[in-house]
Coordinates of C-alpha atoms in Angstrom, one line a residue:
Chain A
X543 CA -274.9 40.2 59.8
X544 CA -271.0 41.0 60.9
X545 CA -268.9 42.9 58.3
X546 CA -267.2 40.0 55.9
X547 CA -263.5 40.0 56.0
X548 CA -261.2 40.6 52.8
X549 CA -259.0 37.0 51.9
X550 CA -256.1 36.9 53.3
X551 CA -254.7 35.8 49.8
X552 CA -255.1 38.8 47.8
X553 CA -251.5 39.8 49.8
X554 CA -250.5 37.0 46.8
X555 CA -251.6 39.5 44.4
X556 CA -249.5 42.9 43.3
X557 CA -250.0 45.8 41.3
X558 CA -247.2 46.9 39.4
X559 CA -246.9 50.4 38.1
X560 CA -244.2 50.4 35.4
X561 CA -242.6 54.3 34.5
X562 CA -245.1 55.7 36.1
X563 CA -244.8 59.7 35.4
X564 CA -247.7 61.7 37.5
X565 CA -247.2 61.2 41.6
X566 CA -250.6 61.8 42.0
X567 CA -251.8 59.0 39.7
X568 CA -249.6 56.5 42.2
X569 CA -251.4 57.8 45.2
X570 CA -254.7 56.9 43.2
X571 CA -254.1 53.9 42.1
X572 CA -253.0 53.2 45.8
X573 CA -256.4 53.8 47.0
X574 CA -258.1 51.9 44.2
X575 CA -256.1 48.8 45.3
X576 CA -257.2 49.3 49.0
X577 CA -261.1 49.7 48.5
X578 CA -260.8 46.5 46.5
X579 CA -258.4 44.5 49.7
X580 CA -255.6 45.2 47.6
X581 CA -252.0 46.1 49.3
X582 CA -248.8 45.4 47.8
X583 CA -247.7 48.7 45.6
X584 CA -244.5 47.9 43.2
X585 CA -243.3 50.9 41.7
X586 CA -240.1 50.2 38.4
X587 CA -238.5 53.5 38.0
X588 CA -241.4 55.9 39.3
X589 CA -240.6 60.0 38.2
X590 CA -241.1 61.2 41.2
X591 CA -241.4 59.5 44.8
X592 CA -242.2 59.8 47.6
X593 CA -243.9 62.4 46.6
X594 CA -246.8 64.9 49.1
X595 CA -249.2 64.8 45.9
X596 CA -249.2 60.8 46.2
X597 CA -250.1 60.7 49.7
X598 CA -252.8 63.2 48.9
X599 CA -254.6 61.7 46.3
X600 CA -253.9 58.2 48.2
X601 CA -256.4 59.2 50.8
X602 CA -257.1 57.1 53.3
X603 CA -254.5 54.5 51.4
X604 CA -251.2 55.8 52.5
X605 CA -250.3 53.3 54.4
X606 CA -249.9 51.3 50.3
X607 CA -248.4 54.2 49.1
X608 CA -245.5 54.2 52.2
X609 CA -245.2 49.9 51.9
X610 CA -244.8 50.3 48.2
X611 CA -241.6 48.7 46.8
X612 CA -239.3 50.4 44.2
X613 CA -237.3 48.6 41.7
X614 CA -235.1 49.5 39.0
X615 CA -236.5 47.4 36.5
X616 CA -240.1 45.4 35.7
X617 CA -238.1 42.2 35.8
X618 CA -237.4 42.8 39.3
X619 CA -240.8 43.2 40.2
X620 CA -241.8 40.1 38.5
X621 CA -239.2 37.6 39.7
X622 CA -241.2 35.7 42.2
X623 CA -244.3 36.3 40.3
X624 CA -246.3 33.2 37.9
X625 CA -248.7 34.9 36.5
X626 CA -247.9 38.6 35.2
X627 CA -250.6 40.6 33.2
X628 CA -249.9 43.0 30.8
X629 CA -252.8 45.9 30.9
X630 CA -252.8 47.2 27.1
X631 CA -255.6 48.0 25.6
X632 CA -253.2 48.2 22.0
X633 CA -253.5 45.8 19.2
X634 CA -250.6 43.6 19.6
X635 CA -248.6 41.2 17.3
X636 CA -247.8 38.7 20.1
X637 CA -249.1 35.2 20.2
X638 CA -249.5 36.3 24.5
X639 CA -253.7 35.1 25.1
X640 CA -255.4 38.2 25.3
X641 CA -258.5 38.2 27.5
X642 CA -260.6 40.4 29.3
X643 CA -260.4 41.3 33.8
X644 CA -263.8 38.7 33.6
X645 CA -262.6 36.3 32.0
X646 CA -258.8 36.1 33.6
X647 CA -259.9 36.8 37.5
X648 CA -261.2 33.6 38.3
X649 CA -257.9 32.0 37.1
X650 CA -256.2 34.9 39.0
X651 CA -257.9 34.2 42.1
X652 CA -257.5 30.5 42.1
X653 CA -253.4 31.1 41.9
X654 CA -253.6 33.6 44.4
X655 CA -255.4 31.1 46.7
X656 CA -253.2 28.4 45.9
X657 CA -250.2 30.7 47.0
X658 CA -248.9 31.6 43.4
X659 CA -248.0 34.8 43.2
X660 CA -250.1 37.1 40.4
X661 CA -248.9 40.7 39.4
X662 CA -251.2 43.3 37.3
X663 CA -248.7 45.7 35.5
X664 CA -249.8 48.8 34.0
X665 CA -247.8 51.2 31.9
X666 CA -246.7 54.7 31.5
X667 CA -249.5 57.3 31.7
X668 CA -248.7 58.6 28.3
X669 CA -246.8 55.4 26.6
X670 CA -248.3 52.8 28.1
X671 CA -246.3 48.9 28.4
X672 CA -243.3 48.9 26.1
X673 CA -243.3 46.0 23.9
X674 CA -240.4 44.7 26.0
X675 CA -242.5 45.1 29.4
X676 CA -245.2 43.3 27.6
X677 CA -242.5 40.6 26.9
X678 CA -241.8 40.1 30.5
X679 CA -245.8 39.1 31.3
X680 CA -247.6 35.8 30.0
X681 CA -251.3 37.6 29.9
X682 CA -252.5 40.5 28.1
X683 CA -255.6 41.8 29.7
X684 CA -258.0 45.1 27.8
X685 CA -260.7 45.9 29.8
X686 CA -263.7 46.2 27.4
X687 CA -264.6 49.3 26.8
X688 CA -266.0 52.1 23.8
X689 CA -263.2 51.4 20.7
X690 CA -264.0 54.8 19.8
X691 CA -262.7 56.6 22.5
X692 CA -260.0 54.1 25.1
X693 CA -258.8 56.1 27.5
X694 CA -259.3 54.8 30.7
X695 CA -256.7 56.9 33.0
X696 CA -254.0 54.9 35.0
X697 CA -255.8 54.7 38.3
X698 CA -259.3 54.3 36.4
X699 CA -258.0 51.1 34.9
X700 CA -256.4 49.7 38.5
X701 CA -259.5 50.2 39.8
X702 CA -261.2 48.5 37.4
X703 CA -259.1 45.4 37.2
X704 CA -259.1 45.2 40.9
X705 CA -262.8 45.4 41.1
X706 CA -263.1 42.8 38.9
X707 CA -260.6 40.5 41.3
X708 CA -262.4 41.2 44.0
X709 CA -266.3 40.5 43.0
X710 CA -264.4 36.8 42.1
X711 CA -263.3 37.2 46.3
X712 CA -266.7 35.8 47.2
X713 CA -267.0 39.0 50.0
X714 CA -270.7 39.8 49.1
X715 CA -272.4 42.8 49.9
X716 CA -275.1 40.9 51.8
X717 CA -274.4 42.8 55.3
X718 CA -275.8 46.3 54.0
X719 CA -278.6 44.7 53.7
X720 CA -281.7 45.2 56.4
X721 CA -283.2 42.0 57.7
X722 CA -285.0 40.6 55.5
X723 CA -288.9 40.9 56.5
X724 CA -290.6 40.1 53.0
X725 CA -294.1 38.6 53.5
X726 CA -294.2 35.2 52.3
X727 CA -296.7 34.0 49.7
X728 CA -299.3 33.2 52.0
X729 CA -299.2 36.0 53.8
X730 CA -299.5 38.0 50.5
X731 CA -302.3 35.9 49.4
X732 CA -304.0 36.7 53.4
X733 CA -303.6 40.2 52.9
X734 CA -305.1 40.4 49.2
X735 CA -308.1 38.7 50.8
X736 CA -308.3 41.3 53.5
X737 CA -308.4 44.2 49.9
X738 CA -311.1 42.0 48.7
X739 CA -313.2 42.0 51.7
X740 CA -312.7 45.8 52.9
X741 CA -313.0 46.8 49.1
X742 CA -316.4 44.9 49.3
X743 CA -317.6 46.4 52.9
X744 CA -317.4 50.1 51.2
X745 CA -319.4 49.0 48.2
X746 CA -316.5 48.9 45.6
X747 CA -316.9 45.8 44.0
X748 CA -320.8 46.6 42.7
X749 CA -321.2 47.2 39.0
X750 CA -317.6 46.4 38.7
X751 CA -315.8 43.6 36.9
X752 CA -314.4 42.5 40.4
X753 CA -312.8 39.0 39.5
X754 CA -310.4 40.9 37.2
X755 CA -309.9 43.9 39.5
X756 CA -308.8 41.4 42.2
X757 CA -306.8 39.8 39.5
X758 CA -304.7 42.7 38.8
X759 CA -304.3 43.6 42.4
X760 CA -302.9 40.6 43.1
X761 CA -300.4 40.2 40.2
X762 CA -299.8 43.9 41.8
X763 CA -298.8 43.0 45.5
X764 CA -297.0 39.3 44.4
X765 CA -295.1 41.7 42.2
X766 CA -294.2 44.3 44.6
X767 CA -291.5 42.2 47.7
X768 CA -294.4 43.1 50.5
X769 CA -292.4 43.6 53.2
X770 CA -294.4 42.8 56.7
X771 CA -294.5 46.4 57.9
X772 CA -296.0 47.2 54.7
X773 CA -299.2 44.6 54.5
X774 CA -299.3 45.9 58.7
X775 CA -300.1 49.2 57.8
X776 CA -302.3 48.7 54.7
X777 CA -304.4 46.2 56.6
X778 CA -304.5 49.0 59.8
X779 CA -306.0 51.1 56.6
X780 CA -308.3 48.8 55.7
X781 CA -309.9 48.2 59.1
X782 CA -310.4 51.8 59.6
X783 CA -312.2 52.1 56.0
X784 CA -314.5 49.3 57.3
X785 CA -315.1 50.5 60.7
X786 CA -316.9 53.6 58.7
X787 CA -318.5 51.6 56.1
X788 CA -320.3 49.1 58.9
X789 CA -321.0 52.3 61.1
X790 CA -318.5 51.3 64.0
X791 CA -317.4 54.8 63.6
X792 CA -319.7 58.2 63.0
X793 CA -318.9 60.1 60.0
X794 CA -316.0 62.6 60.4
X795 CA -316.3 66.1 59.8
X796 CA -314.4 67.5 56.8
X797 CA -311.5 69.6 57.7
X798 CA -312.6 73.3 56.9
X799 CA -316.4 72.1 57.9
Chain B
X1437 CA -262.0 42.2 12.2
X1438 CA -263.6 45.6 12.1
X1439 CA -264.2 48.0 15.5
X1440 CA -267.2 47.2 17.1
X1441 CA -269.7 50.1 17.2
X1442 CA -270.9 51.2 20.8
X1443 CA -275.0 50.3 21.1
X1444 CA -277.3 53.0 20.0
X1445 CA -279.4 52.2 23.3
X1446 CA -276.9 53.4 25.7
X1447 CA -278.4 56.7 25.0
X1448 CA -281.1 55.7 27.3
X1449 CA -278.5 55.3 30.2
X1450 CA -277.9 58.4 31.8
X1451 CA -275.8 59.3 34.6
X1452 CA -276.7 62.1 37.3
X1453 CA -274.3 63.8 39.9
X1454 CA -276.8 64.8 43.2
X1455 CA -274.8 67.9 44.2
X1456 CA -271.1 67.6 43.2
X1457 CA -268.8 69.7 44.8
X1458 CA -265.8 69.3 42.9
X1459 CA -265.9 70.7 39.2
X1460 CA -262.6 68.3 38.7
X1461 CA -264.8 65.1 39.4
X1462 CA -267.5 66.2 36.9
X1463 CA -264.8 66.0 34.3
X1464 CA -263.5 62.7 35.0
X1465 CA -267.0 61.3 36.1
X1466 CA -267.8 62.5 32.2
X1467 CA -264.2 60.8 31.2
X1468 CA -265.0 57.4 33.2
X1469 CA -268.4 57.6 30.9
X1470 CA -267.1 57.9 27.8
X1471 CA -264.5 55.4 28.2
X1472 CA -267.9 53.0 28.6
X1473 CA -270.0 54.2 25.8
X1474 CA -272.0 56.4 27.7
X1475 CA -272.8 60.3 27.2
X1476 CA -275.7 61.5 29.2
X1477 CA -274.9 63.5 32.3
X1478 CA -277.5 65.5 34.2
X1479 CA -276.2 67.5 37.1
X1480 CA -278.2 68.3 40.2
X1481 CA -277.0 71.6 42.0
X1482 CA -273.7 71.3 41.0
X1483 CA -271.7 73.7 43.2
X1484 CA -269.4 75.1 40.1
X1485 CA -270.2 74.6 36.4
X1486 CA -269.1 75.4 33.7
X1487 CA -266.1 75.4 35.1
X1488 CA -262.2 74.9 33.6
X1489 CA -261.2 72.2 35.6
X1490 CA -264.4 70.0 34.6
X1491 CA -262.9 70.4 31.0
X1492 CA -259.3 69.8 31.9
X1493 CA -260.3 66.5 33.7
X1494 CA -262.6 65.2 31.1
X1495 CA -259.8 65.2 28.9
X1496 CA -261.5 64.0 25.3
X1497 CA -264.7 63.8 27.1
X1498 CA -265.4 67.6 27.1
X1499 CA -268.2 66.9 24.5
X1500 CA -270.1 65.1 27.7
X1501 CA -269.3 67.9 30.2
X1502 CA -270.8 70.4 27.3
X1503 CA -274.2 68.5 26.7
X1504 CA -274.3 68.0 30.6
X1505 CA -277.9 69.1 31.7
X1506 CA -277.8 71.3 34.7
X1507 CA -281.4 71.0 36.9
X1508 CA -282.6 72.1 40.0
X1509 CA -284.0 68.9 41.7
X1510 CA -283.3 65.3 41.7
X1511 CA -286.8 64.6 40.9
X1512 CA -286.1 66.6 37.8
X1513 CA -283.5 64.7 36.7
X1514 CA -286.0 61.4 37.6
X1515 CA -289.1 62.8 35.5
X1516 CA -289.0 60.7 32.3
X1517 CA -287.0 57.7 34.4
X1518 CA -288.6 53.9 35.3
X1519 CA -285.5 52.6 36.5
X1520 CA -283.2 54.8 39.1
X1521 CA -280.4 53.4 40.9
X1522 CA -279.2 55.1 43.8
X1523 CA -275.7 54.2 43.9
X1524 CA -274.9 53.6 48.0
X1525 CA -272.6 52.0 50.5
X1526 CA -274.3 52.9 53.7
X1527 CA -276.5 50.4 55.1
X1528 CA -280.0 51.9 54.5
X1529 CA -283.1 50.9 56.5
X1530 CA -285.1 50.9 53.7
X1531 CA -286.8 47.8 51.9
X1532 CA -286.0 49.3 48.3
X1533 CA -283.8 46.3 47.2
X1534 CA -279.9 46.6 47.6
X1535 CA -278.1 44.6 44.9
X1536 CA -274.4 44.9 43.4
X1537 CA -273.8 46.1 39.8
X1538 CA -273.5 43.1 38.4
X1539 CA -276.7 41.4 39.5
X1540 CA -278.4 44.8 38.1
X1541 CA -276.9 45.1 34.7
X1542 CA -278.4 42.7 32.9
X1543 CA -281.5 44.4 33.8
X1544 CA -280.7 47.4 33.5
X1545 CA -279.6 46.5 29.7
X1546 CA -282.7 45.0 28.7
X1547 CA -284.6 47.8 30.0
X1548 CA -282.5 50.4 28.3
X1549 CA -282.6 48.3 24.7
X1550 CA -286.5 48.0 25.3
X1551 CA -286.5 52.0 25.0
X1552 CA -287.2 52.3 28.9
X1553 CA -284.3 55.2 30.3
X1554 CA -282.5 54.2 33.1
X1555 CA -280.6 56.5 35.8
X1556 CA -277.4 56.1 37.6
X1557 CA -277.7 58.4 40.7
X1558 CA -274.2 59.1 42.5
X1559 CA -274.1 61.7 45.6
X1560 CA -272.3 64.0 47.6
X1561 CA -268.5 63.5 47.4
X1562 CA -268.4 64.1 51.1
X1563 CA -272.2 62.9 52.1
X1564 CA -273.5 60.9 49.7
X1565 CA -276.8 60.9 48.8
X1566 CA -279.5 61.7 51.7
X1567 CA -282.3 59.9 52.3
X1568 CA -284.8 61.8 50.2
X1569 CA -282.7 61.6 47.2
X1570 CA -282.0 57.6 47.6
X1571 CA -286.4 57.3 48.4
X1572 CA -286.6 58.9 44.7
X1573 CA -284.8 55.7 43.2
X1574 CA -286.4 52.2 42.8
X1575 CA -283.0 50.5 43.0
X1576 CA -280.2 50.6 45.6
X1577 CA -276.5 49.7 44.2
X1578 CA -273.9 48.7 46.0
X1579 CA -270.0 48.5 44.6
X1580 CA -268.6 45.3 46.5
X1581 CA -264.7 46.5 48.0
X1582 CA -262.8 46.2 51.1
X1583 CA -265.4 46.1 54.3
X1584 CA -262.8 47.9 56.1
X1585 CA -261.9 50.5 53.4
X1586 CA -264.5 51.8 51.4
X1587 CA -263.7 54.8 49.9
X1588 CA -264.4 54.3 46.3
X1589 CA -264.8 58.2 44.9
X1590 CA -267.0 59.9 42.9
X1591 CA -265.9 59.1 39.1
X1592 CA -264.4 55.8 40.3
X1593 CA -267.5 54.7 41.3
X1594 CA -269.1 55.8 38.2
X1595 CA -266.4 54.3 36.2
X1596 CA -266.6 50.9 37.9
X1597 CA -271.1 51.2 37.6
X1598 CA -270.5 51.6 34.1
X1599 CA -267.5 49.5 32.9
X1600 CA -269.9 46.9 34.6
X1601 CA -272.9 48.0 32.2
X1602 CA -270.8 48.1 29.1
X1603 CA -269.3 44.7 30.0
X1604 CA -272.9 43.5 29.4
X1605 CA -272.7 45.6 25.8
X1606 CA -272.0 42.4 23.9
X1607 CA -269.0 44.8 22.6
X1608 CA -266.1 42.7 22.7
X1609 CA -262.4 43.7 22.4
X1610 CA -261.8 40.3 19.9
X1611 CA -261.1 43.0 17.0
X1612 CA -257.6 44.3 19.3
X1613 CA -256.8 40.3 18.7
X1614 CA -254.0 39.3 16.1
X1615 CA -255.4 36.5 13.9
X1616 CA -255.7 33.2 15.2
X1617 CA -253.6 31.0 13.9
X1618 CA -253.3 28.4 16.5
X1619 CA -251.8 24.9 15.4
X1620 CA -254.4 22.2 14.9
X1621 CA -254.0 19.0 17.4
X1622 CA -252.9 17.3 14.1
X1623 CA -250.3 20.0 13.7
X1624 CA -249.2 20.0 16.5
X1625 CA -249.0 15.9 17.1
X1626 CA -246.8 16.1 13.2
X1627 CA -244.5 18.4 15.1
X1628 CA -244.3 16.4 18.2
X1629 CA -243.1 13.1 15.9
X1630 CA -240.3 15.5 14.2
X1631 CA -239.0 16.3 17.8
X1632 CA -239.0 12.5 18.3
X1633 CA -236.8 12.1 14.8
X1634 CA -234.3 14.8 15.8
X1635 CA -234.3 14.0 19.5
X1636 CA -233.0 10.2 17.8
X1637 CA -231.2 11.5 14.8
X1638 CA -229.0 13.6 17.4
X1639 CA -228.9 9.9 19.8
X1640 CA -230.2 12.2 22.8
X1641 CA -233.4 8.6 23.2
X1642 CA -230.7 6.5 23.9
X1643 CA -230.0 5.2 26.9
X1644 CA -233.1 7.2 28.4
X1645 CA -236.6 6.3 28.9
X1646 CA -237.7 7.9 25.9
X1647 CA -241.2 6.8 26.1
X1648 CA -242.3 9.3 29.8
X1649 CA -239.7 12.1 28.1
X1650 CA -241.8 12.0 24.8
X1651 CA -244.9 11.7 26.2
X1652 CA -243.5 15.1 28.5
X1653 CA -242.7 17.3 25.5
X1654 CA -246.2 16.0 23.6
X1655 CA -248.1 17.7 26.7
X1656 CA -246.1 20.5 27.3
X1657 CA -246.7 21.3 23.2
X1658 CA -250.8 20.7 23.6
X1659 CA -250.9 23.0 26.8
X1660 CA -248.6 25.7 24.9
X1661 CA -251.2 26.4 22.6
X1662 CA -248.6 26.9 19.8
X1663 CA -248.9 28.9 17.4
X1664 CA -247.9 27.9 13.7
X1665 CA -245.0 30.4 13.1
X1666 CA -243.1 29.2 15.9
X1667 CA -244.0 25.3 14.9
X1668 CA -242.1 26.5 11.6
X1669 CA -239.5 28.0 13.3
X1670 CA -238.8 25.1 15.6
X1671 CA -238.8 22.4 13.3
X1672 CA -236.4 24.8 11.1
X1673 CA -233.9 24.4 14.0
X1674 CA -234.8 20.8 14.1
X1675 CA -233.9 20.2 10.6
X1676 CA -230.5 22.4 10.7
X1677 CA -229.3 20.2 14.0
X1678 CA -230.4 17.1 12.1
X1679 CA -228.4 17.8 9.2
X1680 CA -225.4 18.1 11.5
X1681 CA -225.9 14.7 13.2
X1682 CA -226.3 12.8 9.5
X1683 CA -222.9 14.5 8.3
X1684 CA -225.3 16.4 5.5
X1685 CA -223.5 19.7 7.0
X1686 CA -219.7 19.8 8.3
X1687 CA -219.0 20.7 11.6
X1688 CA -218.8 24.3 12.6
X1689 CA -216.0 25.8 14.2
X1690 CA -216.2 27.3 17.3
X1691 CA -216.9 30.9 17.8
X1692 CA -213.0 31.9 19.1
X1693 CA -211.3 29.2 17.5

């Protein structure tokens, strides 16, 4: 299977880093964006940049960090933008919907692929969203997470959101996967008749409840995704058992005899 | 609404680091835990701990880098474990099944409520986890990202495994919510016939076809989900320009007159 290839329409989707103070953390959340097919970087009023310590941390994602657009203000950022979502995980006295990256990516996506354009803002390490940058967004997204202790870092939470866009991108994971060579039910059901049969030619079955040994073994091997090569080398077991159980072969000598 | 408490069965997730190189990641692999709910870390072979920069990194996490159980071996890490997930992105001939984190959560859950303890096995910064380590897990995991660019590290991968696990909690972040108090249909169709008094009251129907502009505002109110504040504070404004347009109040200069 051939390696899937990322939308083209996620381009329709920005992140937006709003006062961001730490260089580093930009360089992050740079390559967060790019392991989840994420490219367009829009940096309001960033500390310090361009900054070495953002191209570090950015990795093999410095390409987003060198394409990333700095404005003066978060309205800037947002001016061609439809659907803007305000990352806070704060209690907030606004009537904004508040939802969580599950539930608002598969309305995100759909946008995106309609050509809308969709920007994920996330605030200040230290401050987070103002109430006025929250303003200037018509979603408030918190990812879920333990109320006892919130503090997903800056680049954590990008890479978060994004990963959340991107299992809604329909790119599946399918082509790590070997060929598939899982036995099919018959083949099972041949193979647990082979058991039966060598486990009867060495004399296993006497004096034992067999019906419910078999049971069990077969509950055992439907349970168990046989794969092909599997039953092939159980069954080469088996003959070999049977070949000295009907005498084919002589008795081998222990090793150490 | 009150905070939610984190499940008491979490305990039974644990995450393990297979030979970390980087004391820094420890820390925010333990901070990317916390943030989910989750506290127990075991540590194969880690190449430097204790170490400062663990602590700096985990920021309020240090209690998980302190409780952190350093072992020898994988398999040590394993012993008391029925459900291991080798967390991968290398195709892997192996017929151990490969699924993403969120087709495994929900089991993973269930097992980990049911008492069962459950692993999360991360690698190597640099290579991973080898082929013996990944043969000692039952599960292979796969984060789904860019084909072209995936270069998720360490604690972002542990922070995306587990935000995925705690999304499944049943925690939800409805107490960071302000009360509801979205208008009813019938408040919001009693509002809808004031507008239709003021809009005639100030002549603005006449000469217009007042029936498509009507029915216009009526949908754009039902799709605002309004809120019943700002119905009050509308039809406050309503009322004050009606009064002007039946003579109850005199006209108001100009500002500048």
């Amino acid at each position: 299977m051939n390696k899937p290839q990322v939308p083209d329409f996620l381009k329709n989707i920005r992140v937006v880093l709003a006062r961001p103070s730490h260089p580093g953390n930009i360089g992050s959340a740079a390559r967060a964006m790019k392991t989840m097919g994420l490219t367009r970087l829009y940096l309001v009023e960033p500390k310090a940049f361009p900054h070495e310590e953002a191209n570090v941390l950015a990795s093999g994602a410095v390409d987003v960090v060198e394409n990333a657009i700095v404005v003066s203000s978060l309205a800037e950022a947002l001016a061609d933008v439809s659907v803007a979502c305000a990352l806070t995980s704060r209690r907030r006295e606004l009537s904004t919907p508040l939802s969580t990256p599950r539930e608002t990516a598969p309305e995100l996506m759909a946008r995106a692929r309609d050509g809308e354009q969709v920007a994920l803002v996330f605030g200040n390490e230290t401050f987070g969203l103002s109430i006025d940058e929250v303003e200037q967004c018509n979603r408030l997204v918190t990812v879920p997470g333990n109320p006892d202790y919130f503090s997903l870092n800056l680049a954590m939470a990008v890479q978060v959101m994004t990963y959340e866009l991107f299992s809604h991108s329909g790119v599946s994971v399918d082509y790590l996967k070997p060929e598939d060579r899982t036995a099919t039910l018959g083949e099972v059901d041949s193979f647990c008749g082979h058991l039966e049969a060598a486990m009867a030619d060495v004399g296993y079955l006497e004096h034992r409840n067999s019906e419910r040994l078999l049971r069990r073994m077969r509950t055992l091997f439907h349970r168990a995704a046989l794969q092909r090569e599997e039953i092939d080398i159980l069954r080469g077991f088996f003959k070999q058992a049977q070949r000295f159980a009907d005498g084919t072969l002589p008795p081998r000598k222990k090793s150490g005899d």
